[in-house]
Coordinates of C-alpha atoms in Angstrom, one line a residue:
M1 CA 3.8 -12.7 -25.9
S2 CA 2.9 -15.8 -23.9
M3 CA -0.6 -16.0 -22.6
P4 CA -1.4 -19.5 -21.5
Y5 CA -4.5 -18.5 -19.4
Q6 CA -7.8 -18.7 -21.2
V7 CA -10.6 -16.7 -19.7
I8 CA -13.0 -19.1 -17.9
G9 CA -15.3 -18.7 -15.0
E10 CA -15.9 -15.0 -16.0
P11 CA -19.3 -13.4 -16.9
A12 CA -20.4 -14.0 -20.4
S13 CA -20.1 -10.2 -21.1
T14 CA -16.4 -10.4 -20.2
R15 CA -15.8 -13.5 -22.3
A16 CA -17.4 -11.7 -25.2
V17 CA -14.4 -9.4 -25.5
L18 CA -11.5 -11.2 -23.6
V19 CA -10.1 -14.5 -24.8
H20 CA -6.6 -14.8 -23.3
E21 CA -4.7 -12.8 -20.7
L22 CA -1.6 -12.9 -18.6
P23 CA -1.8 -15.0 -15.4
H24 CA -2.4 -13.5 -11.9
G25 CA -4.4 -10.6 -13.4
L26 CA -1.3 -9.0 -14.8
S27 CA -3.2 -7.9 -17.9
R28 CA -5.9 -6.1 -15.8
R29 CA -6.2 -3.0 -13.7
V30 CA -9.0 -1.3 -11.8
V31 CA -9.9 2.0 -13.4
T32 CA -11.8 5.0 -12.3
V33 CA -14.3 6.0 -14.9
A34 CA -14.9 9.8 -15.0
A35 CA -18.5 10.8 -14.5
D36 CA -20.4 13.2 -16.7
P37 CA -21.2 16.2 -14.3
D38 CA -24.7 16.5 -15.6
A39 CA -26.0 13.1 -16.7
A40 CA -25.8 9.4 -16.0
Q41 CA -23.7 7.4 -18.4
E42 CA -23.2 3.7 -19.2
L43 CA -19.9 2.3 -20.5
R44 CA -20.4 -1.1 -21.9
V45 CA -18.0 -4.0 -21.9
G46 CA -15.7 -3.6 -24.9
T47 CA -15.4 0.2 -24.7
I48 CA -12.0 1.3 -25.7
L49 CA -10.6 3.6 -23.0
G50 CA -8.2 6.5 -22.8
F51 CA -6.8 8.0 -19.6
R52 CA -6.6 11.7 -18.7
L53 CA -2.8 11.8 -18.5
F54 CA -2.3 15.6 -18.8
G55 CA -3.9 18.7 -17.2
A56 CA -4.2 22.1 -18.7
P57 CA -0.9 23.9 -19.3
T58 CA 0.1 26.9 -17.3
V59 CA 2.4 29.8 -18.3
A60 CA 4.9 31.7 -16.1
V61 CA 7.1 34.5 -17.2
K62 CA 10.8 33.9 -16.7
P63 CA 12.3 36.3 -14.1
G64 CA 14.2 39.2 -15.6
N65 CA 12.3 39.5 -18.9
Q66 CA 13.0 42.8 -20.7
G67 CA 10.3 42.6 -23.3
N68 CA 6.7 42.8 -22.2
G69 CA 5.1 40.7 -24.9
T70 CA 2.9 37.7 -24.0
L71 CA 2.6 33.9 -24.6
D72 CA -1.1 33.0 -24.6
A73 CA -3.5 30.3 -25.6
A74 CA -1.2 27.5 -24.6
A75 CA -2.6 24.1 -25.6
L76 CA -1.5 20.5 -25.7
G77 CA -0.1 18.8 -28.8
T78 CA -0.2 15.2 -29.8
R79 CA 3.2 14.3 -28.3
V80 CA 3.0 16.3 -25.2
M81 CA 4.6 15.1 -21.9
T82 CA 4.3 16.2 -18.4
G83 CA 6.8 18.6 -17.0
S84 CA 8.1 22.1 -17.8
Y85 CA 8.8 23.4 -21.3
E86 CA 11.0 26.4 -21.8
V87 CA 10.3 29.0 -24.5
V88 CA 13.4 31.2 -24.8
C89 CA 14.1 34.2 -27.0
L90 CA 17.0 33.7 -29.4
S91 CA 16.8 37.1 -31.1
G92 CA 14.6 40.1 -30.4
G93 CA 13.1 42.8 -32.6
A94 CA 10.3 42.5 -35.2
S95 CA 11.5 39.1 -36.3
A96 CA 12.0 37.6 -32.8
S97 CA 12.6 33.9 -32.7
F98 CA 12.3 31.5 -29.8
A99 CA 13.7 28.1 -28.9
V100 CA 11.2 25.6 -27.5
I101 CA 12.8 23.1 -25.1
S102 CA 11.0 20.0 -23.9
P103 CA 11.0 18.7 -20.3
E104 CA 13.7 16.2 -21.4
G105 CA 15.9 19.0 -22.6
L106 CA 15.4 18.4 -26.3
R107 CA 15.1 21.4 -28.6
L108 CA 11.9 21.3 -30.5
R109 CA 10.9 23.3 -33.6
D110 CA 11.6 27.0 -33.0
A111 CA 8.8 29.5 -32.7
G112 CA 8.3 33.1 -33.9
L113 CA 5.9 35.8 -33.3
G114 CA 2.3 34.7 -33.9
A115 CA 0.8 31.3 -33.7
Y116 CA 2.9 28.2 -33.0
L117 CA 1.6 24.7 -33.6
G118 CA 4.0 22.1 -32.5
E119 CA 3.8 18.4 -31.9
H120 CA 4.1 19.0 -28.1
L121 CA 2.5 22.4 -27.6
A122 CA 0.6 25.1 -29.3
F123 CA 0.6 28.8 -28.3
T124 CA 0.6 32.4 -29.6
I125 CA 3.4 34.9 -28.9
T126 CA 2.4 38.5 -29.2
A127 CA 4.9 41.4 -29.1
G128 CA 4.4 44.2 -26.6
G129 CA 5.4 47.8 -26.3
T130 CA 8.9 46.8 -25.2
A131 CA 10.7 44.5 -27.6
F132 CA 11.8 41.1 -26.6
A133 CA 15.5 40.6 -25.8
K134 CA 17.7 37.5 -26.1
G135 CA 17.0 35.3 -23.1
D136 CA 13.5 36.5 -22.4
G137 CA 10.9 33.7 -22.2
W138 CA 8.4 31.6 -20.4
I139 CA 8.0 28.3 -18.6
V140 CA 5.0 26.3 -19.8
T141 CA 4.2 23.6 -17.3
V142 CA 2.0 20.6 -18.2
P143 CA 0.8 18.9 -15.1
E144 CA -0.3 15.3 -14.7
G145 CA -4.0 14.6 -15.3
D146 CA -6.2 12.9 -12.9
G147 CA -5.7 9.5 -14.6
K148 CA -9.4 8.8 -14.9
A149 CA -10.7 6.8 -17.8
V150 CA -13.1 7.9 -20.5
P151 CA -14.1 6.5 -23.8
W152 CA -11.2 6.8 -26.2
Q153 CA -11.5 9.6 -28.8
A154 CA -8.9 9.7 -31.6
D155 CA -8.5 13.5 -31.6
A156 CA -8.3 14.2 -27.9
L157 CA -5.1 15.7 -26.6
D158 CA -5.3 15.3 -22.8
G159 CA -4.1 11.7 -23.0
T160 CA -7.5 10.2 -23.8
G161 CA -6.6 10.2 -27.5
R162 CA -4.0 7.5 -26.7
V163 CA -5.5 4.0 -26.4
G164 CA -5.1 2.9 -22.8
G165 CA -7.1 -0.3 -22.6
V166 CA -10.5 -2.0 -23.0
L167 CA -13.3 -2.1 -20.4
I168 CA -14.2 -5.7 -19.4
T169 CA -16.9 -4.8 -16.9
R170 CA -20.0 -2.7 -17.4
V171 CA -19.8 0.7 -15.6
V172 CA -22.6 3.1 -14.8
T173 CA -21.9 6.5 -13.4
A174 CA -24.4 8.8 -11.8
P175 CA -24.2 12.5 -12.5
G176 CA -21.0 13.8 -11.0
Q177 CA -20.1 10.5 -9.4
D178 CA -17.1 8.5 -10.7
A179 CA -17.3 4.7 -10.7
E180 CA -14.8 1.9 -10.8
G181 CA -14.5 -0.9 -13.3
Q182 CA -11.9 -3.3 -14.7
A183 CA -10.0 -3.0 -17.9
V184 CA -7.3 -5.0 -19.7
T185 CA -4.5 -2.6 -20.5
R186 CA -1.7 -4.9 -21.7
D187 CA -0.9 -8.3 -23.4
A188 CA -4.2 -10.0 -24.0
V189 CA -6.1 -11.5 -26.9
L190 CA -9.5 -9.8 -27.6
V191 CA -12.6 -10.6 -29.6
R192 CA -12.6 -8.1 -32.4
A193 CA -16.4 -8.1 -32.7
G194 CA -16.7 -7.3 -29.0
L195 CA -14.9 -4.0 -29.3
I196 CA -16.8 -0.7 -29.3
I197 CA -14.9 1.6 -31.7
P198 CA -16.1 5.2 -31.9
P199 CA -17.6 6.3 -35.2
G200 CA -15.3 8.0 -37.7
G201 CA -14.7 5.5 -40.5
P202 CA -11.7 3.3 -41.4
A203 CA -9.1 5.9 -40.2
V204 CA -10.5 5.9 -36.7
A205 CA -10.8 2.1 -36.6
A206 CA -7.2 1.8 -37.8
A207 CA -6.0 4.2 -35.2
A208 CA -7.9 2.2 -32.5
L209 CA -6.4 -1.1 -33.6
A210 CA -2.9 0.4 -33.8
G211 CA -3.3 1.8 -30.3
L212 CA -4.4 -1.6 -29.0
A213 CA -1.5 -3.3 -30.7
A214 CA 1.0 -0.9 -29.1
R215 CA -0.2 -2.2 -25.7
G216 CA 0.0 -5.9 -26.8
L217 CA -3.8 -6.1 -27.1
A218 CA -4.5 -8.3 -30.1
P219 CA -8.1 -8.5 -31.5
R220 CA -9.0 -11.5 -33.6

């Protein structure tokens, strides 16, 4: 990582967290900070950000299903991606099993009746009055999120649990009104003491630093 440009001529608040970055603003991007619908909020320089990459999943029954059971409570997992997942019955009856296929066509861990907790998705399959038959199934679609920035939270599953960058300008949002700011999202040297890491102890701090490192953001 070559970063010959030292940050000069920037506000003191920015220099308190950003030391070196790529030339021509390549380390930076303008971000839209999502507003709280009910209250004003202030995000300070050094706030670690996540971006809303994924929307809520939707479920559609595959045409021609013979069984009338349901797939409910679809939720995102830690490794979810946008696109359409297929859940397809492999064998029917009381011990029905289902293949779970990712948008890339990879077969994930199989599901059965009851709760399924996978790395990509979670859901519950419930048998109906008519038994499932081989080939029955559903399409679970994960749409793109709105891409807005919020403070990073390690356990969030909509994309905001993945470190996306660090805010280098102060942002204040009025209730229900998004606001823009600037963040470094790749290949920069940061001031460790200037980062705002959410509470949660050493495990959360370690996850934050690992997420930054994965983007080439190096605190020192």
